[in-house]
Coordinates of C-alpha atoms in Angstrom, one line a residue:
Chain A
M8 CA -64.1 -9.5 -4.3
T9 CA -62.9 -11.5 -1.4
V10 CA -59.9 -13.3 -0.2
R11 CA -61.7 -16.6 -0.5
R12 CA -60.7 -19.0 -3.4
V13 CA -59.2 -22.5 -3.5
M14 CA -55.8 -22.4 -2.4
G15 CA -53.0 -24.4 -0.8
I16 CA -49.4 -24.4 0.4
E17 CA -46.8 -27.0 -0.3
T18 CA -43.5 -27.0 1.8
E19 CA -40.3 -28.9 1.3
Y20 CA -38.4 -29.2 4.5
G21 CA -34.6 -29.1 5.0
I22 CA -33.3 -32.4 6.5
S23 CA -30.1 -33.4 8.2
V24 CA -28.6 -35.9 10.6
P25 CA -26.7 -34.5 13.5
G26 CA -23.1 -35.0 12.9
A27 CA -23.6 -36.7 9.6
P28 CA -23.6 -34.1 6.9
G29 CA -23.1 -36.8 4.2
A30 CA -26.1 -38.9 5.0
N31 CA -28.3 -39.6 1.9
P32 CA -31.2 -37.2 2.0
M33 CA -33.5 -39.1 -0.2
V34 CA -33.3 -42.2 1.9
L35 CA -33.8 -40.0 5.0
S36 CA -36.8 -38.3 3.4
G37 CA -38.3 -41.7 2.6
D38 CA -37.9 -42.6 6.3
V39 CA -39.7 -39.4 7.4
V40 CA -42.6 -40.2 5.1
T41 CA -42.9 -43.9 6.0
T42 CA -42.4 -43.4 9.8
Y43 CA -45.1 -40.8 9.8
A44 CA -47.5 -43.0 7.6
A45 CA -46.9 -45.9 9.8
S46 CA -47.7 -43.8 13.0
R47 CA -51.1 -43.3 11.4
G48 CA -51.6 -46.8 10.2
I49 CA -51.1 -46.0 6.6
R50 CA -49.0 -48.4 4.5
P51 CA -47.1 -46.5 1.8
A52 CA -48.1 -49.2 -0.9
Q53 CA -51.8 -48.6 0.1
A54 CA -52.6 -44.9 -0.4
S55 CA -50.1 -44.1 -3.1
W56 CA -50.3 -41.4 -5.7
D57 CA -52.3 -41.6 -8.9
Y58 CA -50.2 -39.9 -11.5
A59 CA -52.6 -40.3 -14.5
D60 CA -53.5 -36.7 -14.8
E61 CA -50.2 -35.0 -13.9
A62 CA -48.7 -33.1 -16.5
P63 CA -45.7 -30.9 -15.1
L64 CA -44.4 -30.0 -18.5
R65 CA -47.5 -28.0 -19.7
D66 CA -47.0 -24.3 -19.8
A67 CA -49.6 -21.7 -19.1
R68 CA -48.5 -19.7 -22.1
G69 CA -49.9 -22.4 -24.3
F70 CA -47.2 -24.8 -25.5
D71 CA -45.8 -28.1 -24.1
M72 CA -42.2 -28.6 -23.6
G73 CA -40.7 -31.6 -25.1
R74 CA -39.7 -34.2 -22.6
G75 CA -36.4 -34.6 -24.3
A76 CA -35.7 -30.8 -23.5
A77 CA -36.7 -30.9 -20.0
H78 CA -34.1 -31.3 -17.1
P79 CA -34.6 -34.6 -15.3
S80 CA -35.8 -32.8 -12.0
Q81 CA -38.7 -31.5 -14.0
L82 CA -40.2 -34.9 -14.6
T83 CA -42.3 -35.3 -11.4
D84 CA -44.7 -37.6 -12.9
I85 CA -42.5 -40.5 -13.1
E86 CA -43.3 -43.0 -10.3
D87 CA -40.3 -44.4 -8.4
P88 CA -41.3 -47.3 -6.1
T89 CA -38.4 -46.5 -3.7
M90 CA -40.0 -43.0 -3.1
A91 CA -42.4 -42.9 -0.3
N92 CA -45.6 -41.1 -1.2
V93 CA -48.7 -41.1 0.8
V94 CA -52.1 -39.3 1.2
L95 CA -53.2 -38.3 4.6
T96 CA -56.7 -38.4 6.2
N97 CA -56.6 -34.6 6.2
G98 CA -56.4 -34.7 2.5
A99 CA -52.7 -33.7 2.2
R100 CA -50.1 -35.3 0.3
L101 CA -46.9 -36.5 2.2
Y102 CA -43.9 -37.5 0.0
V103 CA -40.3 -37.4 -1.1
D104 CA -39.7 -34.5 -3.5
H105 CA -36.0 -35.1 -4.9
A106 CA -34.0 -34.8 -1.7
H107 CA -36.6 -33.3 0.8
P108 CA -39.9 -34.6 2.6
E109 CA -42.7 -32.4 1.3
Y110 CA -46.1 -31.9 2.8
S111 CA -48.7 -30.5 0.2
S112 CA -51.7 -29.2 2.1
P113 CA -55.2 -30.1 1.2
E114 CA -57.2 -27.6 -0.7
V115 CA -58.6 -24.9 1.5
T116 CA -60.8 -21.7 0.6
T117 CA -59.5 -19.2 3.0
P118 CA -56.1 -17.8 3.8
R119 CA -56.7 -18.6 7.6
D120 CA -57.4 -22.3 6.7
A121 CA -54.2 -22.3 4.6
V122 CA -52.3 -21.2 7.7
V123 CA -54.1 -23.9 9.8
W124 CA -53.2 -26.8 7.4
D125 CA -49.8 -25.5 6.9
K126 CA -49.1 -25.6 10.7
A127 CA -50.6 -29.1 10.6
G128 CA -48.0 -29.9 8.1
E129 CA -45.1 -28.7 10.5
L130 CA -46.6 -30.9 13.2
V131 CA -46.7 -33.8 10.8
M132 CA -43.0 -33.4 10.3
R133 CA -42.3 -32.7 14.1
E134 CA -44.1 -36.1 14.8
A135 CA -42.0 -37.8 12.4
V136 CA -38.7 -36.4 13.9
H137 CA -39.8 -37.5 17.4
R138 CA -40.3 -41.0 16.3
L139 CA -37.1 -41.0 14.3
A140 CA -35.3 -39.7 17.5
T141 CA -35.7 -43.1 19.1
V142 CA -32.9 -44.3 17.1
P143 CA -30.0 -41.9 17.6
P144 CA -28.8 -39.6 16.3
G145 CA -32.2 -39.3 14.5
V146 CA -33.2 -36.9 11.8
N147 CA -33.7 -33.1 12.1
L148 CA -36.2 -31.2 9.8
Y149 CA -36.2 -27.5 9.3
K150 CA -39.0 -25.4 7.8
N151 CA -36.9 -23.1 5.8
N152 CA -35.7 -22.6 2.2
T153 CA -32.0 -22.4 1.8
D154 CA -28.7 -23.9 3.4
G155 CA -27.1 -20.6 2.9
K156 CA -24.5 -22.6 0.7
G157 CA -26.1 -22.2 -2.7
A158 CA -29.1 -24.7 -2.3
S159 CA -32.7 -23.8 -2.2
Y160 CA -35.9 -25.7 -1.8
G161 CA -39.5 -24.4 -2.1
T162 CA -42.5 -23.3 -0.3
H163 CA -45.1 -23.0 -3.2
E164 CA -48.5 -21.6 -3.0
N165 CA -51.3 -22.6 -5.2
Y166 CA -54.3 -20.5 -6.2
L167 CA -57.2 -21.6 -8.4
M168 CA -58.0 -19.0 -10.8
S169 CA -60.5 -18.5 -13.7
R170 CA -59.2 -19.8 -17.1
R171 CA -60.7 -16.7 -18.7
T172 CA -58.0 -14.4 -17.3
P173 CA -55.3 -13.7 -19.9
F174 CA -52.0 -14.9 -18.5
S175 CA -50.1 -11.7 -19.8
R176 CA -52.3 -9.8 -17.5
I177 CA -51.3 -12.0 -14.6
I178 CA -47.8 -11.4 -15.4
S179 CA -47.8 -7.6 -15.7
Q180 CA -50.0 -7.0 -12.8
L181 CA -48.7 -9.5 -10.2
T182 CA -45.0 -9.0 -10.8
P183 CA -44.6 -5.8 -9.1
F184 CA -46.6 -7.0 -6.1
F185 CA -44.3 -10.1 -5.9
V186 CA -41.3 -7.9 -6.1
V187 CA -42.3 -6.1 -2.8
R188 CA -44.5 -8.7 -1.0
Q189 CA -41.5 -10.0 0.7
V190 CA -41.4 -6.9 3.0
M191 CA -44.5 -8.2 4.7
C192 CA -43.8 -11.9 4.1
G193 CA -40.1 -12.6 3.9
S194 CA -38.7 -15.1 6.5
G195 CA -35.3 -13.4 6.9
R196 CA -31.9 -14.7 6.0
V197 CA -28.3 -14.3 7.3
G198 CA -26.1 -13.9 4.4
I199 CA -26.2 -12.1 0.9
G200 CA -25.9 -14.1 -2.4
V201 CA -27.0 -17.6 -3.0
D202 CA -23.9 -19.0 -1.2
S203 CA -23.9 -16.1 1.5
R204 CA -20.6 -14.9 0.2
T205 CA -21.3 -11.3 1.5
P206 CA -21.8 -11.0 5.1
G207 CA -25.3 -9.3 6.0
Y208 CA -29.0 -9.9 6.5
Q209 CA -31.8 -9.8 4.1
L210 CA -35.6 -10.0 4.1
A211 CA -36.2 -13.3 2.3
Q212 CA -34.7 -16.7 2.0
R213 CA -35.5 -17.2 -1.7
S214 CA -35.0 -13.8 -3.6
D215 CA -31.3 -14.4 -4.3
F216 CA -32.3 -17.6 -6.1
F217 CA -34.5 -16.0 -8.8
E218 CA -33.0 -15.3 -12.2
T219 CA -35.8 -14.8 -14.6
E220 CA -39.2 -12.9 -14.7
V221 CA -41.3 -15.6 -16.3
G222 CA -40.8 -19.3 -17.0
L223 CA -41.7 -23.0 -16.4
E224 CA -38.7 -24.0 -14.3
T225 CA -38.7 -24.3 -10.5
T226 CA -35.2 -25.8 -9.9
L227 CA -32.9 -23.8 -12.1
K228 CA -33.5 -20.3 -13.8
R229 CA -36.3 -19.7 -11.3
P230 CA -38.8 -17.3 -12.4
I231 CA -40.8 -14.7 -10.4
I232 CA -44.0 -15.8 -12.3
N233 CA -44.1 -19.7 -12.8
T234 CA -46.0 -20.8 -15.8
R235 CA -46.6 -24.3 -14.9
D236 CA -50.3 -25.1 -16.1
E237 CA -51.3 -28.2 -14.2
P238 CA -54.8 -27.3 -13.0
H239 CA -55.6 -30.7 -11.1
A240 CA -59.2 -29.5 -12.0
V241 CA -61.4 -29.0 -15.0
A242 CA -58.9 -27.5 -17.4
D243 CA -61.5 -25.5 -19.4
L244 CA -62.5 -23.5 -16.4
Y245 CA -59.5 -23.2 -14.3
R246 CA -55.9 -22.4 -13.9
R247 CA -53.9 -23.2 -10.8
L248 CA -51.4 -20.4 -10.4
H249 CA -48.3 -22.0 -9.1
V250 CA -46.2 -19.5 -7.0
I251 CA -42.7 -20.4 -6.2
L252 CA -41.1 -17.3 -4.9
G253 CA -42.5 -17.2 -1.3
D254 CA -40.6 -18.3 2.0
A255 CA -41.8 -20.7 4.6
N256 CA -43.4 -18.7 7.4
H257 CA -43.7 -19.2 11.2
C258 CA -45.3 -16.1 11.9
D259 CA -49.2 -16.7 11.5
V260 CA -49.7 -13.0 10.5
A261 CA -47.2 -13.2 7.8
N262 CA -48.5 -16.3 6.5
L263 CA -52.0 -15.1 6.4
L264 CA -50.9 -12.0 4.6
K265 CA -49.0 -14.1 2.1
M266 CA -52.0 -15.9 1.1
G267 CA -54.6 -13.4 1.7
T268 CA -53.1 -10.3 -0.1
T269 CA -52.1 -12.5 -3.0
S270 CA -55.5 -13.9 -3.2
L271 CA -56.9 -10.2 -3.1
V272 CA -54.7 -9.1 -5.8
L273 CA -55.5 -12.1 -7.9
A274 CA -59.1 -11.1 -7.7
M275 CA -58.6 -7.7 -8.8
I276 CA -56.5 -9.1 -11.8
E277 CA -59.5 -11.5 -12.7
D278 CA -61.8 -8.5 -12.5
D279 CA -59.4 -6.2 -14.5
A280 CA -59.6 -3.8 -11.8
F281 CA -56.2 -2.3 -11.8
T282 CA -56.3 1.0 -13.8
T283 CA -52.8 2.2 -13.1
D284 CA -49.6 0.5 -14.3
L285 CA -47.4 -0.3 -11.4
S286 CA -44.7 -2.1 -13.3
V287 CA -41.3 -2.2 -11.8
A288 CA -38.1 -1.6 -13.7
A289 CA -35.8 -4.6 -13.8
P290 CA -38.0 -6.9 -11.6
V291 CA -35.4 -9.5 -10.8
R292 CA -32.6 -7.0 -9.8
T293 CA -35.1 -5.1 -7.8
L294 CA -36.4 -8.2 -6.0
Q295 CA -33.0 -8.8 -4.8
A296 CA -32.3 -5.2 -4.0
V297 CA -35.5 -5.0 -1.9
S298 CA -34.4 -8.1 0.0
H299 CA -31.1 -6.7 0.6
D300 CA -32.5 -3.5 2.4
P301 CA -33.9 -4.2 5.9
S302 CA -34.0 -0.4 6.7
L303 CA -36.8 -0.3 3.9
Q304 CA -35.6 3.3 3.1
S305 CA -34.3 2.6 -0.5
T306 CA -36.4 3.4 -3.3
I307 CA -37.2 1.4 -6.4
E308 CA -37.8 2.5 -10.0
L309 CA -41.3 2.2 -11.5
V310 CA -41.5 1.9 -15.3
D311 CA -43.4 5.1 -15.4
G312 CA -40.4 6.9 -13.9
R313 CA -41.5 7.2 -10.2
S314 CA -39.0 6.3 -7.5
I315 CA -40.9 4.9 -4.4
R316 CA -40.1 2.8 -1.3
P317 CA -41.2 -0.8 -1.3
V318 CA -43.7 -0.1 1.5
E319 CA -45.2 2.7 -0.4
L320 CA -45.9 0.3 -3.5
L321 CA -47.5 -2.1 -1.0
R322 CA -49.5 0.7 0.4
T323 CA -50.7 1.5 -3.1
Y324 CA -51.8 -2.1 -3.6
F325 CA -53.5 -1.9 -0.2
E326 CA -55.4 1.2 -1.0
L327 CA -56.5 0.0 -4.4
A328 CA -57.6 -3.4 -2.8
T329 CA -59.5 -1.6 0.1
D330 CA -61.3 0.7 -2.6
Y331 CA -62.2 -2.3 -4.5
V332 CA -63.7 -4.1 -1.6
D333 CA -65.5 -1.2 -0.5
T334 CA -67.0 -0.5 -3.9
T335 CA -67.7 -4.2 -4.7
W336 CA -69.1 -5.4 -1.4
G337 CA -69.5 -2.4 1.1
S338 CA -70.7 -3.6 4.4
D339 CA -71.4 -7.2 3.0
V340 CA -67.7 -7.9 3.1
D341 CA -66.8 -11.3 4.6
A342 CA -65.0 -11.7 7.8
E343 CA -62.0 -13.5 6.4
T344 CA -61.4 -10.5 3.8
T345 CA -61.8 -8.0 6.8
E346 CA -59.2 -10.0 8.8
V347 CA -56.8 -9.8 5.9
L348 CA -57.2 -6.1 5.3
H349 CA -56.9 -5.5 9.1
W350 CA -53.6 -7.1 9.3
W351 CA -52.3 -5.8 6.0
D352 CA -53.0 -2.2 7.2
T353 CA -51.7 -3.0 10.8
V354 CA -48.4 -4.6 9.4
L355 CA -47.8 -1.8 6.7
T356 CA -48.3 1.0 9.3
A357 CA -45.6 -0.7 11.5
L358 CA -43.2 -1.0 8.6
E359 CA -43.8 2.5 7.5
G360 CA -42.5 3.8 10.8
D361 CA -39.8 1.7 12.7
P362 CA -39.7 -1.7 10.9
M363 CA -38.9 -3.4 14.3
D364 CA -42.4 -2.6 15.5
A365 CA -43.7 -5.3 13.2
R366 CA -41.6 -8.1 15.2
R367 CA -44.7 -9.8 16.6
W368 CA -46.1 -10.3 13.0
V369 CA -43.4 -10.6 10.4
D370 CA -40.7 -13.4 10.4
W371 CA -37.9 -11.4 9.1
V372 CA -38.3 -8.7 11.6
A373 CA -38.8 -11.2 14.6
K374 CA -35.6 -13.0 13.5
L375 CA -33.6 -9.7 13.0
S376 CA -34.5 -8.5 16.4
V377 CA -33.0 -11.6 18.1
L378 CA -29.9 -11.4 15.6
E379 CA -29.4 -7.7 16.6
G380 CA -29.7 -8.5 20.1
Y381 CA -26.7 -11.1 19.8
R382 CA -24.7 -8.6 17.7
E383 CA -25.0 -5.9 20.3
R384 CA -24.6 -8.1 23.5
D385 CA -21.7 -10.2 22.1
S386 CA -20.2 -7.7 19.6
L387 CA -20.7 -10.3 16.6
G388 CA -20.1 -9.4 13.0
W389 CA -22.7 -10.7 10.3
G390 CA -20.2 -13.4 9.2
D391 CA -20.1 -15.0 12.7
P392 CA -21.3 -18.6 12.6
R393 CA -23.4 -18.1 15.8
L394 CA -25.8 -15.8 13.8
R395 CA -25.9 -18.3 11.0
A396 CA -26.7 -20.9 13.6
V397 CA -29.6 -18.8 15.0
D398 CA -30.9 -18.4 11.2
I399 CA -30.9 -22.2 10.7
Q400 CA -32.0 -23.3 14.0
W401 CA -34.9 -20.7 13.9
S402 CA -36.8 -23.1 11.8
D403 CA -36.3 -26.5 13.5
V404 CA -39.6 -28.1 13.6
R405 CA -39.2 -29.3 17.3
A406 CA -41.0 -27.1 19.8
E407 CA -38.1 -27.3 22.2
R408 CA -35.3 -26.6 19.8
G409 CA -36.9 -24.5 17.1
L410 CA -36.2 -20.7 18.0
A411 CA -39.4 -19.4 16.2
H412 CA -41.4 -21.9 18.3
R413 CA -39.5 -20.7 21.5
L414 CA -40.3 -17.1 20.8
A415 CA -44.1 -18.0 20.1
A416 CA -44.4 -20.1 23.2
T417 CA -43.3 -16.9 25.3
G418 CA -46.1 -14.9 23.8
R419 CA -43.8 -12.7 21.7
V420 CA -45.3 -13.7 18.4
E421 CA -48.9 -13.2 17.5
V422 CA -50.7 -16.6 17.3
L423 CA -53.8 -16.6 15.0
V424 CA -54.0 -20.6 14.8
T425 CA -53.6 -22.5 18.1
D426 CA -51.6 -25.8 18.5
E427 CA -54.9 -27.5 19.3
E428 CA -56.4 -26.3 16.1
A429 CA -53.3 -27.3 14.0
T430 CA -53.0 -30.7 15.8
R431 CA -56.7 -31.3 14.8
A432 CA -55.9 -30.6 11.2
M433 CA -53.1 -33.3 11.1
D434 CA -56.0 -35.8 10.7
A435 CA -59.1 -33.8 9.9
A436 CA -59.6 -32.5 6.3
P437 CA -61.1 -29.2 5.4
E438 CA -64.8 -29.6 5.1
D439 CA -65.5 -27.3 2.2
T440 CA -63.5 -28.6 -0.6
R441 CA -63.0 -32.1 -2.2
A442 CA -60.2 -32.6 0.2
W443 CA -63.0 -33.8 2.6
F444 CA -64.1 -36.6 0.2
R445 CA -60.4 -37.6 -0.4
G446 CA -59.8 -37.5 3.3
A447 CA -62.9 -39.2 4.2
C448 CA -62.3 -42.2 1.8
L449 CA -58.9 -42.8 3.4
R450 CA -60.3 -42.5 6.9
K451 CA -63.3 -44.7 6.3
F452 CA -62.2 -47.2 3.6
P453 CA -58.3 -47.5 4.2
E454 CA -58.3 -51.1 2.9
S455 CA -60.0 -50.1 -0.4
V456 CA -58.1 -47.0 -1.5
V457 CA -55.4 -47.9 -3.7
A458 CA -54.2 -44.6 -4.9
A459 CA -55.4 -41.0 -4.7
S460 CA -54.3 -37.6 -6.3
W461 CA -55.7 -34.2 -6.2
D462 CA -58.3 -35.1 -8.6
S463 CA -59.0 -38.7 -8.1
V464 CA -59.5 -41.5 -5.7
V465 CA -58.8 -45.0 -6.9
V466 CA -60.3 -47.8 -5.1
E467 CA -60.4 -51.6 -5.2
V468 CA -63.8 -53.2 -4.9
P469 CA -63.7 -56.8 -3.5
G470 CA -64.6 -59.3 -6.2
E471 CA -64.1 -56.8 -9.0
R472 CA -61.2 -57.4 -11.5
T473 CA -60.5 -53.8 -12.4
L474 CA -59.9 -50.8 -10.2
Q475 CA -62.4 -48.1 -10.0
R476 CA -61.2 -44.6 -10.4
I477 CA -63.6 -41.8 -8.9
P478 CA -62.7 -38.5 -10.5
I479 CA -62.9 -35.3 -8.3
L480 CA -62.3 -32.7 -10.9
E481 CA -64.2 -29.9 -9.2
P482 CA -62.4 -28.6 -6.3
L483 CA -65.5 -27.2 -4.6
R484 CA -67.5 -30.5 -4.9
G485 CA -66.9 -33.5 -2.7
T486 CA -67.5 -31.4 0.3
K487 CA -68.8 -32.5 3.8
A488 CA -72.0 -30.6 3.0
A489 CA -72.5 -32.3 -0.3
V490 CA -71.5 -35.9 0.4
G491 CA -71.1 -36.2 4.0
E492 CA -74.1 -38.3 4.8
L493 CA -73.6 -40.4 1.7
V494 CA -70.0 -41.3 2.6
E495 CA -70.5 -41.6 6.4
G496 CA -73.7 -43.8 5.6
A497 CA -71.9 -46.3 3.2
P498 CA -71.1 -49.5 4.9
D499 CA -68.4 -50.5 2.5
I500 CA -66.6 -49.3 -0.7
R501 CA -69.2 -51.1 -3.1
S502 CA -72.0 -49.2 -1.4
L503 CA -70.3 -45.9 -1.5
L504 CA -69.5 -46.3 -5.3
A505 CA -73.3 -47.2 -6.0
S506 CA -74.6 -44.3 -3.8
L507 CA -72.2 -41.9 -5.8
A508 CA -73.6 -43.2 -9.0
V509 CA -77.3 -42.8 -7.9
A510 CA -76.5 -39.3 -6.7
D511 CA -75.1 -38.4 -10.2
R512 CA -71.5 -38.6 -8.8
P513 CA -71.7 -35.4 -6.7
S514 CA -68.0 -35.6 -6.0
D515 CA -67.1 -35.3 -9.8
Chain B
M272 CA -37.1 9.1 35.1
A273 CA -36.0 12.7 34.7
G274 CA -32.8 11.9 32.8
Q275 CA -34.7 9.5 30.5
E276 CA -37.2 12.3 29.8
Q277 CA -34.4 14.6 28.6
I278 CA -32.8 12.3 26.2
K279 CA -36.2 11.5 24.6
P280 CA -36.8 14.0 21.7
T281 CA -40.4 15.6 21.8
R282 CA -42.3 14.1 18.8
R283 CA -44.6 17.2 18.3
D284 CA -43.4 20.8 18.4
D285 CA -47.0 22.1 18.5
G286 CA -48.2 19.8 21.4
P287 CA -51.0 21.5 23.6
D288 CA -48.9 21.0 26.6
D289 CA -45.5 20.2 27.9
T290 CA -46.3 16.9 29.4
P291 CA -43.6 14.5 28.7
E292 CA -44.4 11.2 26.9
P293 CA -44.4 9.0 30.0
A294 CA -44.3 5.6 28.0
A295 CA -41.6 6.1 25.8
A296 CA -38.4 5.6 27.9
P297 CA -39.9 2.8 30.0
A298 CA -41.2 1.1 26.8
A299 CA -37.5 1.2 25.5
Q300 CA -36.4 -0.3 28.9
V301 CA -38.8 -3.0 28.8
A302 CA -37.7 -3.9 25.3
D303 CA -34.1 -4.1 26.3
T304 CA -35.0 -6.3 29.4
D305 CA -37.1 -8.3 26.9
I306 CA -34.3 -9.0 24.4
D307 CA -31.9 -9.9 27.2
D308 CA -34.7 -12.6 28.3
I309 CA -35.0 -13.9 24.7
L310 CA -31.2 -14.2 24.4
D311 CA -30.9 -16.0 27.8
E312 CA -33.7 -18.3 26.6
I313 CA -32.2 -18.9 23.2
D314 CA -28.7 -19.4 24.7
G315 CA -30.1 -22.3 26.4
V316 CA -31.0 -24.4 23.4
L317 CA -28.8 -23.0 20.7
E318 CA -26.3 -25.5 19.2
T319 CA -23.1 -25.3 21.4
N320 CA -20.6 -25.8 18.4
A321 CA -22.2 -23.2 16.1
E322 CA -19.4 -23.4 13.4
E323 CA -19.8 -27.4 13.1
F324 CA -23.5 -26.9 13.1
V325 CA -23.7 -24.4 10.3
R326 CA -21.0 -26.4 8.3
G327 CA -23.1 -29.6 8.7
F328 CA -26.2 -28.2 7.4
V329 CA -26.0 -29.0 3.7
Q330 CA -28.9 -29.5 1.6
K331 CA -29.6 -30.5 -2.1
G332 CA -31.7 -28.3 -4.1
G333 CA -35.4 -29.2 -4.3
E334 CA -38.6 -28.3 -6.0

């Protein structure tokens, strides 16, 4: 058992024009995407998205939702030419999702790399903001998940899983973990209720927006476990678990834990390693109750009748995971897993004592320490606009304006991924997944790539009448080790296609 | 220092000696100074008209 698996993070950014709250967010988001694309020499019509294999209405429970029954916002596979949509040389997708610019990271295999390419995405957004600032008033972007007025937008995680794992087991064993995961990974929010009608502070940006336990939707009646079954890979072998309840993180440790602990719990579910039932009573209501208690002292009810604190349930998951790693791997455990377990223990130990001791590692604690500072110094109540302003500006992507970045720059937040590493990842793809092949095609043959998607690259060969579609359905093929020499050695796209055919299409 | 030692409760009743916990009070002091520094830093960049800034941050739902 290990934290390693194919995974990624997709983040929708909040968008606004200073002094113009009525500005059209779809047009602005298009500006963000095309501006960044232009800065990297990408013409949006060039590397656009190949929708052939997208099926957002497929449900992991085994049935399809009729298109007539779907809300228009669920129909994400309809191509709209006015919507900018590009693939970057780092293997990521940058596009307009409804009314937000979204960066979907390339596929990576470790939680740490998920943090690297997630931070790269924020630097992509920062670059777009800097370029748009040359025409005042510019456009501001925020790596957060709510406006505090009733609207929410997502930071979604994706985990590749074995198709053999029964989905019912995922639901029953993952739900309790998700109810309490926010204690380690929440980004903090001023205001209680979707429209912040009750003054106060809570652990997570997203928790108040969840209404059901299981479902297909992401924009309405949001479920704790999302059932979208769109593997973007060989469907007989894999499921892509789409997780929609997490927050966007600025703290590297919280972000690492979000991906790493979830991956570990999923590995245990795949191996059917949970021997005790940790089901939580009334999961949706409890999710919100946990978020609303920054003291972490309130207990939650388990289905077996026990009352325990959220940190105690997290400690139980930690101990089960530690035992399982020891039993399965002993001293052969990989460094990535060891790192996740180290931070998991460290953060839980802090949260079990005085939660404020976790301020270097957990977003909601870091943010709360600043807010409490203001409350004490200036005698501010939770409804004061200055506290809400701190909450929003916390996530401004600009280094000089974003409060999370200011805090990190002064050494008050633990940094696991340096700016240099994230900057490099803006252009460089992960080397150990098919993202490398996707990115390399765009880097080496930009004139030939007509479209790309998670599982294909579509190229135009000079002199040929039809486009060639190169399937990349296996996420762990198309790596630098597998096809690096072949791609780098190809003088043109025709040669690449010929070598791929000879090599028995190693990228497929 | 003496005053600070008096207001800091002893953590262990069965401690082997009566040595005060030297780090506790100064650490709290450092934390206080630190939060003041943070607030000064944030004051310098925080939107001056907080109310208008908050009112103007209106998003459409996403996902």
